[in-house]
Structures are given as C-alpha cells and as structure tokens.
mmCIF file of C-alpha atoms in Angstrom:
data_model
loop_
_atom_site.group_PDB
_atom_site.id
_atom_site.type_symbol
_atom_site.label_atom_id
_atom_site.label_comp_id
_atom_site.label_asym_id
_atom_site.label_seq_id
_atom_site.Cartn_x
_atom_site.Cartn_y
_atom_site.Cartn_z
ATOM 1 C CA MET A 7 6.523 4.076 -15.894
ATOM 2 C CA THR A 8 7.107 7.468 -14.347
ATOM 3 C CA GLU A 9 9.600 9.449 -12.307
ATOM 4 C CA GLY A 10 10.389 13.108 -13.073
ATOM 5 C CA PHE A 11 9.784 14.467 -9.560
ATOM 6 C CA ASP A 12 11.094 17.820 -8.365
ATOM 7 C CA PHE A 13 12.875 16.150 -5.445
ATOM 8 C CA GLU A 14 15.918 13.899 -5.298
ATOM 9 C CA VAL A 15 15.284 10.236 -6.170
ATOM 10 C CA GLU A 16 17.681 7.382 -5.383
ATOM 11 C CA LYS A 17 16.503 4.068 -6.787
ATOM 12 C CA GLU A 18 17.505 0.440 -6.597
ATOM 13 C CA VAL A 19 15.732 -2.674 -7.806
ATOM 14 C CA VAL A 20 16.468 -5.476 -5.350
ATOM 15 C CA GLY A 21 16.013 -9.191 -5.752
ATOM 16 C CA VAL A 22 14.118 -11.244 -3.198
ATOM 17 C CA SER A 23 14.677 -14.859 -2.287
ATOM 18 C CA ASP A 24 12.272 -16.464 -4.787
ATOM 19 C CA GLY A 25 13.743 -14.571 -7.741
ATOM 20 C CA GLY A 26 11.206 -11.741 -7.695
ATOM 21 C CA ARG A 27 12.140 -8.067 -7.712
ATOM 22 C CA VAL A 28 11.106 -4.976 -5.819
ATOM 23 C CA ALA A 29 11.904 -1.325 -6.607
ATOM 24 C CA ILE A 30 12.917 0.711 -3.560
ATOM 25 C CA ARG A 31 13.551 4.468 -3.720
ATOM 26 C CA ARG A 32 14.570 7.246 -1.366
ATOM 27 C CA TRP A 33 12.633 10.403 -2.109
ATOM 28 C CA GLY A 34 14.004 13.765 -1.031
ATOM 29 C CA GLY A 35 17.322 12.832 0.568
ATOM 30 C CA ALA A 36 18.528 11.674 3.970
ATOM 31 C CA ARG A 37 17.138 12.611 7.394
ATOM 32 C CA PRO A 38 17.909 11.333 10.922
ATOM 33 C CA GLU A 39 14.761 9.154 11.038
ATOM 34 C CA ARG A 40 13.047 7.294 8.223
ATOM 35 C CA ILE A 41 9.469 6.563 7.248
ATOM 36 C CA VAL A 42 8.738 3.837 4.686
ATOM 37 C CA LEU A 43 5.672 3.913 2.412
ATOM 38 C CA SER A 44 3.921 1.520 0.077
ATOM 39 C CA HIS A 45 0.558 1.157 -1.642
ATOM 40 C CA GLY A 46 -2.566 -0.913 -2.096
ATOM 41 C CA ASN A 47 -3.646 -3.713 -4.439
ATOM 42 C CA GLY A 48 -3.179 -2.973 -8.150
ATOM 43 C CA LEU A 49 -1.729 0.499 -7.561
ATOM 44 C CA ALA A 50 1.762 2.057 -7.572
ATOM 45 C CA ILE A 51 3.563 4.198 -5.021
ATOM 46 C CA ASP A 52 4.135 7.060 -7.492
ATOM 47 C CA GLY A 53 0.492 8.054 -7.007
ATOM 48 C CA PHE A 54 1.221 8.745 -3.314
ATOM 49 C CA HIS A 55 3.875 11.390 -4.021
ATOM 50 C CA GLU A 56 1.897 14.294 -2.552
ATOM 51 C CA PHE A 57 1.405 12.341 0.657
ATOM 52 C CA ALA A 58 5.136 11.565 0.694
ATOM 53 C CA ARG A 59 6.011 15.219 0.126
ATOM 54 C CA GLU A 60 4.074 16.157 3.280
ATOM 55 C CA LEU A 61 6.352 13.841 5.296
ATOM 56 C CA MET A 62 9.693 15.057 3.941
ATOM 57 C CA ALA A 63 10.131 17.982 6.333
ATOM 58 C CA ASP A 64 10.273 15.591 9.284
ATOM 59 C CA PHE A 65 11.485 12.263 7.887
ATOM 60 C CA GLU A 66 13.600 10.582 5.295
ATOM 61 C CA VAL A 67 11.043 9.027 2.954
ATOM 62 C CA VAL A 68 11.735 5.615 1.431
ATOM 63 C CA VAL A 69 9.111 4.024 -0.789
ATOM 64 C CA PHE A 70 8.707 0.708 -2.528
ATOM 65 C CA ASP A 71 6.357 -0.883 -5.006
ATOM 66 C CA MET A 72 5.081 -4.289 -3.971
ATOM 67 C CA ARG A 73 6.099 -7.123 -6.298
ATOM 68 C CA SER A 74 4.156 -7.148 -9.601
ATOM 69 C CA HIS A 75 3.272 -3.469 -9.116
ATOM 70 C CA GLY A 76 4.605 -0.147 -10.377
ATOM 71 C CA GLN A 77 8.340 0.112 -10.966
ATOM 72 C CA SER A 78 8.908 -3.374 -9.554
ATOM 73 C CA GLY A 79 7.571 -4.496 -12.931
ATOM 74 C CA PRO A 80 5.264 -7.336 -13.945
ATOM 75 C CA GLY A 81 5.790 -10.713 -12.349
ATOM 76 C CA GLU A 82 4.341 -14.171 -11.999
ATOM 77 C CA VAL A 83 0.571 -14.367 -11.598
ATOM 78 C CA MET A 84 0.273 -16.279 -8.335
ATOM 79 C CA GLU A 85 -2.871 -18.172 -7.459
ATOM 80 C CA ASN A 86 -2.277 -17.323 -3.806
ATOM 81 C CA PRO A 87 0.096 -14.318 -3.566
ATOM 82 C CA TRP A 88 -0.353 -13.654 0.156
ATOM 83 C CA PRO A 89 2.450 -15.839 1.563
ATOM 84 C CA ARG A 90 4.918 -14.200 -0.810
ATOM 85 C CA PHE A 91 3.722 -10.649 -0.090
ATOM 86 C CA VAL A 92 4.259 -11.308 3.605
ATOM 87 C CA ALA A 93 7.618 -13.026 3.092
ATOM 88 C CA ASP A 94 8.843 -10.074 1.009
ATOM 89 C CA ILE A 95 8.438 -7.508 3.801
ATOM 90 C CA PRO A 96 11.404 -8.568 6.001
ATOM 91 C CA GLU A 97 13.605 -8.815 2.898
ATOM 92 C CA ILE A 98 12.538 -5.357 1.740
ATOM 93 C CA TYR A 99 13.141 -3.947 5.227
ATOM 94 C CA ASP A 100 16.670 -5.387 5.276
ATOM 95 C CA SER A 101 17.353 -4.098 1.751
ATOM 96 C CA ILE A 102 16.302 -0.573 2.755
ATOM 97 C CA GLN A 103 18.562 -0.627 5.807
ATOM 98 C CA GLY A 104 21.417 -1.961 3.712
ATOM 99 C CA ARG A 105 20.981 0.490 0.822
ATOM 100 C CA PHE A 106 20.222 3.667 2.752
ATOM 101 C CA GLY A 107 21.804 2.935 6.127
ATOM 102 C CA GLU A 108 20.621 1.767 9.525
ATOM 103 C CA LYS A 109 18.462 4.341 11.304
ATOM 104 C CA PRO A 110 15.209 4.546 13.274
ATOM 105 C CA THR A 111 12.474 3.476 10.865
ATOM 106 C CA HIS A 112 8.703 3.937 10.893
ATOM 107 C CA GLY A 113 6.121 2.637 8.418
ATOM 108 C CA ALA A 114 3.053 4.235 6.830
ATOM 109 C CA PHE A 115 1.333 1.659 4.656
ATOM 110 C CA HIS A 116 -1.878 1.501 2.660
ATOM 111 C CA SER A 117 -4.250 -1.466 2.320
ATOM 112 C CA LEU A 118 -2.324 -4.357 0.688
ATOM 113 C CA SER A 119 1.066 -3.261 2.027
ATOM 114 C CA SER A 120 -0.442 -2.517 5.444
ATOM 115 C CA ILE A 121 -1.856 -6.012 5.928
ATOM 116 C CA ALA A 122 1.329 -7.614 4.528
ATOM 117 C CA THR A 123 3.475 -5.606 6.941
ATOM 118 C CA LEU A 124 1.220 -6.335 9.920
ATOM 119 C CA MET A 125 1.162 -10.066 9.179
ATOM 120 C CA ALA A 126 4.928 -10.107 8.640
ATOM 121 C CA GLN A 127 5.445 -8.355 11.964
ATOM 122 C CA SER A 128 3.306 -10.967 13.699
ATOM 123 C CA GLN A 129 5.582 -13.698 12.360
ATOM 124 C CA THR A 130 9.027 -12.096 11.942
ATOM 125 C CA PRO A 131 9.341 -9.040 14.215
ATOM 126 C CA LEU A 132 11.363 -6.266 12.612
ATOM 127 C CA GLY A 133 12.801 -3.094 14.094
ATOM 128 C CA TRP A 134 9.958 -0.723 13.209
ATOM 129 C CA ARG A 135 9.552 2.078 15.750
ATOM 130 C CA SER A 136 5.908 2.562 14.742
ATOM 131 C CA LEU A 137 3.432 1.474 12.069
ATOM 132 C CA THR A 138 0.616 3.634 10.696
ATOM 133 C CA LEU A 139 -1.777 1.471 8.671
ATOM 134 C CA TYR A 140 -4.362 3.026 6.357
ATOM 135 C CA GLU A 141 -7.453 0.798 6.296
ATOM 136 C CA PRO A 142 -5.688 -2.570 6.492
ATOM 137 C CA PRO A 143 -8.155 -5.097 5.013
ATOM 138 C CA VAL A 144 -7.730 -7.701 7.742
ATOM 139 C CA PRO A 145 -10.651 -10.171 7.748
ATOM 140 C CA PRO A 146 -12.604 -9.661 11.016
ATOM 141 C CA VAL A 147 -12.750 -13.348 11.880
ATOM 142 C CA ALA A 148 -14.029 -12.807 15.416
ATOM 143 C CA ASP A 149 -17.282 -11.219 14.163
ATOM 144 C CA ALA A 150 -19.193 -13.590 11.866
ATOM 145 C CA GLY A 151 -21.630 -10.991 10.542
ATOM 146 C CA LEU A 152 -18.974 -8.416 9.770
ATOM 147 C CA LEU A 153 -16.786 -11.109 8.209
ATOM 148 C CA GLU A 154 -19.543 -12.132 5.797
ATOM 149 C CA GLU A 155 -20.088 -8.509 4.742
ATOM 150 C CA PHE A 156 -16.347 -8.058 4.308
ATOM 151 C CA GLU A 157 -15.955 -11.236 2.238
ATOM 152 C CA GLU A 158 -18.945 -10.414 0.041
ATOM 153 C CA ALA A 159 -17.393 -7.020 -0.760
ATOM 154 C CA HIS A 160 -14.118 -8.704 -1.686
ATOM 155 C CA ARG A 161 -15.847 -11.302 -3.850
ATOM 156 C CA GLY A 162 -17.385 -8.437 -5.791
ATOM 157 C CA LEU A 163 -14.007 -6.709 -6.137
ATOM 158 C CA SER A 164 -12.465 -9.924 -7.421
ATOM 159 C CA ARG A 165 -15.202 -10.483 -10.022
ATOM 160 C CA ARG A 166 -14.973 -6.922 -11.334
ATOM 161 C CA THR A 167 -11.193 -7.031 -11.438
ATOM 162 C CA ARG A 168 -11.084 -10.190 -13.586
ATOM 163 C CA ALA A 169 -13.321 -8.459 -16.112
ATOM 164 C CA ARG A 170 -11.116 -5.354 -16.229
ATOM 165 C CA ARG A 171 -9.635 -4.047 -19.437
ATOM 166 C CA ARG A 172 -5.967 -5.066 -19.677
ATOM 167 C CA ARG A 173 -4.512 -2.989 -22.541
ATOM 168 C CA PHE A 174 -4.564 0.749 -23.124
ATOM 169 C CA SER A 175 -3.300 3.071 -25.838
ATOM 170 C CA GLY A 176 -1.896 5.357 -23.152
ATOM 171 C CA ALA A 177 -2.187 6.558 -19.585
ATOM 172 C CA GLU A 178 -5.033 8.934 -20.424
ATOM 173 C CA ARG A 179 -7.218 5.955 -21.352
ATOM 174 C CA LEU A 180 -6.483 4.319 -18.009
ATOM 175 C CA VAL A 181 -7.345 7.592 -16.250
ATOM 176 C CA THR A 182 -10.731 7.542 -17.993
ATOM 177 C CA SER A 183 -11.272 3.971 -16.835
ATOM 178 C CA LEU A 184 -10.260 4.714 -13.235
ATOM 179 C CA ARG A 185 -12.542 7.748 -13.098
ATOM 180 C CA LYS A 186 -15.534 5.470 -13.663
ATOM 181 C CA SER A 187 -14.982 3.937 -10.222
ATOM 182 C CA PRO A 188 -16.127 5.843 -7.122
ATOM 183 C CA THR A 189 -12.984 4.572 -5.380
ATOM 184 C CA PHE A 190 -10.942 7.105 -7.360
ATOM 185 C CA GLY A 191 -13.273 10.023 -6.736
ATOM 186 C CA GLY A 192 -11.769 13.130 -5.188
ATOM 187 C CA ILE A 193 -8.244 12.511 -6.462
ATOM 188 C CA PRO A 194 -6.757 15.534 -8.285
ATOM 189 C CA ASP A 195 -6.197 15.153 -12.026
ATOM 190 C CA ALA A 196 -2.396 15.430 -11.833
ATOM 191 C CA VAL A 197 -2.219 12.774 -9.113
ATOM 192 C CA ILE A 198 -4.408 10.248 -10.891
ATOM 193 C CA ALA A 199 -2.481 10.850 -14.133
ATOM 194 C CA ARG A 200 0.815 10.042 -12.414
ATOM 195 C CA LEU A 201 -0.746 6.982 -10.794
ATOM 196 C CA ALA A 202 -2.011 5.741 -14.170
ATOM 197 C CA GLU A 203 1.416 6.199 -15.775
ATOM 198 C CA ALA A 204 3.019 4.129 -13.020
ATOM 199 C CA MET A 205 0.443 1.348 -13.356
ATOM 200 C CA LEU A 206 1.309 0.724 -17.019
ATOM 201 C CA TYR A 207 4.205 -0.718 -18.974
ATOM 202 C CA ARG A 208 4.838 -1.498 -22.630
ATOM 203 C CA ALA A 209 5.665 -5.166 -23.103
ATOM 204 C CA ASP A 210 6.630 -4.577 -26.742
ATOM 205 C CA ASN A 211 8.962 -1.668 -27.483
ATOM 206 C CA GLU A 212 7.274 -0.926 -30.796
ATOM 207 C CA PRO A 213 5.980 2.683 -30.731
ATOM 208 C CA GLU A 214 2.433 1.646 -31.612
ATOM 209 C CA ALA A 215 2.262 -1.259 -29.167
ATOM 210 C CA PRO A 216 -0.403 -0.945 -26.448
ATOM 211 C CA TYR A 217 0.388 -0.453 -22.789
ATOM 212 C CA GLU A 218 -0.512 -3.169 -20.302
ATOM 213 C CA LEU A 219 -1.250 -3.129 -16.594
ATOM 214 C CA VAL A 220 1.838 -3.943 -14.534
ATOM 215 C CA CYS A 221 -0.323 -5.779 -12.029
ATOM 216 C CA ASP A 222 -2.132 -8.385 -14.097
ATOM 217 C CA PRO A 223 -5.867 -8.252 -13.275
ATOM 218 C CA ASP A 224 -5.796 -11.959 -12.395
ATOM 219 C CA MET A 225 -3.019 -11.294 -9.863
ATOM 220 C CA GLU A 226 -5.015 -8.393 -8.425
ATOM 221 C CA ALA A 227 -8.184 -10.511 -8.282
ATOM 222 C CA ASN A 228 -6.322 -13.354 -6.548
ATOM 223 C CA THR A 229 -5.095 -10.836 -3.976
ATOM 224 C CA PHE A 230 -8.683 -9.872 -3.209
ATOM 225 C CA ASP A 231 -9.192 -13.498 -2.115
ATOM 226 C CA ILE A 232 -8.483 -12.903 1.565
ATOM 227 C CA ARG A 233 -8.925 -16.457 2.883
ATOM 228 C CA LEU A 234 -5.294 -16.914 3.915
ATOM 229 C CA PRO A 235 -4.945 -13.650 5.898
ATOM 230 C CA ARG A 236 -8.037 -14.842 7.816
ATOM 231 C CA GLU A 237 -5.942 -17.732 9.161
ATOM 232 C CA TRP A 238 -3.416 -15.308 10.665
ATOM 233 C CA TRP A 239 -5.802 -13.353 12.901
ATOM 234 C CA ASP A 240 -4.698 -14.775 16.249
ATOM 235 C CA GLY A 241 -1.045 -14.108 15.480
ATOM 236 C CA ILE A 242 -1.648 -10.341 15.369
ATOM 237 C CA ALA A 243 -1.593 -10.447 19.170
ATOM 238 C CA ASN A 244 2.160 -11.058 18.852
ATOM 239 C CA VAL A 245 2.746 -7.566 17.428
ATOM 240 C CA ARG A 246 4.507 -5.405 20.009
ATOM 241 C CA VAL A 247 5.446 -2.380 17.914
ATOM 242 C CA PRO A 248 3.113 0.655 18.344
ATOM 243 C CA VAL A 249 0.371 0.504 15.686
ATOM 244 C CA GLN A 250 -2.053 3.178 14.541
ATOM 245 C CA VAL A 251 -5.000 2.313 12.278
ATOM 246 C CA VAL A 252 -6.268 5.184 10.114
ATOM 247 C CA THR A 253 -9.634 5.103 8.345
ATOM 248 C CA GLY A 254 -11.594 7.325 6.053
ATOM 249 C CA THR A 255 -14.992 8.622 7.087
ATOM 250 C CA THR A 256 -18.412 7.257 6.224
ATOM 251 C CA LEU A 257 -19.570 10.282 4.233
ATOM 252 C CA GLY A 258 -18.648 9.566 0.623
ATOM 253 C CA HIS A 259 -16.557 6.488 1.416
ATOM 254 C CA ASP A 260 -16.469 4.008 -1.463
ATOM 255 C CA LEU A 261 -16.068 0.871 0.727
ATOM 256 C CA PRO A 262 -17.538 1.717 4.144
ATOM 257 C CA VAL A 263 -17.177 -1.878 5.360
ATOM 258 C CA LEU A 264 -13.420 -1.217 5.501
ATOM 259 C CA ILE A 265 -13.987 1.498 8.101
ATOM 260 C CA ARG A 266 -15.798 -0.969 10.337
ATOM 261 C CA THR A 267 -13.345 -3.822 9.832
ATOM 262 C CA ALA A 268 -10.330 -1.589 10.438
ATOM 263 C CA GLY A 269 -11.997 -0.257 13.574
ATOM 264 C CA PHE A 270 -12.736 -3.803 14.728
ATOM 265 C CA LEU A 271 -9.081 -4.738 14.178
ATOM 266 C CA ALA A 272 -7.900 -1.797 16.266
ATOM 267 C CA GLU A 273 -10.379 -2.512 19.053
ATOM 268 C CA SER A 274 -9.517 -6.228 19.116
ATOM 269 C CA PHE A 275 -5.774 -5.697 19.501
ATOM 270 C CA GLY A 276 -5.603 -2.364 21.306
ATOM 271 C CA PHE A 277 -4.230 -0.338 18.401
ATOM 272 C CA GLU A 278 -4.629 3.438 18.311
ATOM 273 C CA THR A 279 -7.051 4.923 15.783
ATOM 274 C CA ALA A 280 -7.452 8.086 13.722
ATOM 275 C CA ALA A 281 -9.696 9.217 10.862
ATOM 276 C CA VAL A 282 -9.207 11.331 7.763
ATOM 277 C CA GLU A 283 -12.253 13.545 7.362
ATOM 278 C CA GLY A 284 -13.738 13.330 3.880
ATOM 279 C CA GLY A 285 -11.376 10.531 2.879
ATOM 280 C CA GLY A 286 -12.263 7.287 1.158
ATOM 281 C CA HIS A 287 -10.108 4.189 0.888
ATOM 282 C CA LEU A 288 -7.568 6.169 -1.175
ATOM 283 C CA MET A 289 -7.380 8.927 1.444
ATOM 284 C CA GLN A 290 -3.636 9.464 1.024
ATOM 285 C CA MET A 291 -4.239 10.619 -2.546
ATOM 286 C CA GLN A 292 -7.514 12.376 -1.759
ATOM 287 C CA ARG A 293 -6.439 14.113 1.482
ATOM 288 C CA PRO A 294 -2.610 13.915 1.522
ATOM 289 C CA GLN A 295 -2.007 16.645 4.096
ATOM 290 C CA ARG A 296 -4.460 15.326 6.673
ATOM 291 C CA SER A 297 -3.333 11.741 6.073
ATOM 292 C CA ALA A 298 0.287 12.767 6.620
ATOM 293 C CA GLU A 299 -0.524 14.677 9.808
ATOM 294 C CA HIS A 300 -1.666 11.431 11.434
ATOM 295 C CA ALA A 301 1.484 9.570 10.365
ATOM 296 C CA VAL A 302 3.799 12.363 11.522
ATOM 297 C CA ARG A 303 2.072 12.741 14.886
ATOM 298 C CA PHE A 304 2.211 9.023 15.623
ATOM 299 C CA ALA A 305 5.790 8.574 14.452
ATOM 300 C CA MET A 306 6.940 11.633 16.418
ATOM 301 C CA ALA A 307 5.316 10.172 19.532
ATOM 302 C CA HIS A 308 7.498 7.087 19.054
ATOM 303 C CA SER A 309 10.592 8.829 17.751
ATOM 304 C CA GLU A 310 14.056 7.933 18.971
ATOM 305 C CA ASN A 311 14.222 11.484 20.315
ATOM 306 C CA THR A 312 10.974 11.240 22.291
ATOM 307 C CA THR A 313 11.554 10.968 26.016
ATOM 308 C CA ALA A 314 9.255 8.890 28.182
#
C-alpha cells in the first residue's frame, strides 16, 4: 500500500451496506467544486495521481478505490460482482458528501468505475453535475457483430487473468509482470511503480512473507464477465446528467474494440465524445495532461458558475 504524496491527503475507510469497505480520500484540499475519480478493473487509484494533480488547480479532488481494490483492501471473491459494484456507487457518493461536505460534484471515471457509475445513475439518479467516462466497457447490445467482438475480447481477458501470478516478493516484481502487457505500455516508470505498490498487500506481517494482489485474480476475471451489464443497456436512456465519453486513439491502442464500443455507446444515447491522442485504455496514466483537459473542459461547461 502506498501514500507519501506531496499534496495533502485526508482519508477515511467507509463501510457499505453489505459489510464491505471502501477507502475514500481527498487529495490536495478543499475547493468550491469537486471532481471524484476512480479506476478500472484490478487497478488502484494511486496510479492515477498525475491525472489527479492536473485537476487540482480547478477542482477539489476526491478519489476512491473500488471494493476489493487498492486501499479498500481485499474482500470477498464474488462470482458476479457487478450488482454490488453498482450498489456501492450511491453509498460512496453519500459518504463523500457527508465526509467532505455538500458541494457541486462532477465525476471522472475509468473503465470499471465508469460503467458502475453509469449503471448506478440509470437506476438511482444522484446529484452529479457531469460525468466524464474513460472508455466505459458497456456491452454494445444493439449491434450483434460488435457485441461478439467485444465479448470475445473479454473472454480472453478473463482467461489470462485467471492464470495470472498471485504472489510477488515486492512491487518491482509486479512492475516487471505488468510491463509484459501492451496495456501498460507508455506509462512512466514512477507511475507504474506507484500503481504496483497500491495493487499489493502483505497478508502475513512476517518480513519475508510474499505480497499478494489486493484484487484477487478470480475476482478480476469474474468482473470481466460482462453478461449482467448487458441486461442494463436500455436503462441508460434514463440518465439525464451530462455525460462525456473519452476514448484513446487507434494508433497503438491495446484494446481497439473499446474505442468502437465506447463510441457506439455515445452515439446510441447522445453523449458527447472526446479522444486522447496517443492514448490506450490506460490513457489517464499514459497522457494525464490531455486526459485531464477533457475532464476540466466538460466539467467547467456544466459548472455551478456557468451561465446558460
């Protein structure tokens, strides 16, 4: 687990209604308006610190690790985690407002947290002023060919994840493992090192005990099973908050099907779109400044201080 940033950190671990726990933190102090960040499947929000830093001049930044990730700590391996991920979002939102005060709040979410937030908003509307979603992996159910390509990619991710190494002598060994995947290409060494530290914990306090992945590979693999989110497609039409979908670009992208499915989502429901040039699925770590520019622009356009 990691912290040690050169900005102020206020942390609280909150309980959710099924007994799980989620770590929420305010990075960099209070501002008049807030932007909330979270991460993708198997990751940890600490790896997005450079992206968060780009937002701090304009917004109060509050971050959280999804359950069973990062500083939220290991949790139950759920066969179908999607209903709980979605149910957690309103509780996390309320905990943030309670801990750090009521104020205009925007979201900027990546992958897993983006689809969970979108699905939650379709069922339990919250007071978001805007949502910027970085490649939300929403199954494109209205396009059979694209859906098959999307599901085949996720079946491959699930298979590879179940075969993943689970114990490491230290974060540097996890960095070596992550570097073997093209998904993590283009991420600076210091950023991927911090990400790796946040993805690990030591279950046994003995100094020589190995580190283990906070997000159990079986939990991560079960999350890649996207059958349940497919059932929620029609409900996305209920979302009334302004939504922006941000994608990477085809050149060098590790999972180009996600560009097409995210674009199809935006087109189907009238969401705004933007692209991060030279970014892959982990664009916020690869291109933090450009990724943040899109979030700031969209949130500013829907700020409490923006006049019609």
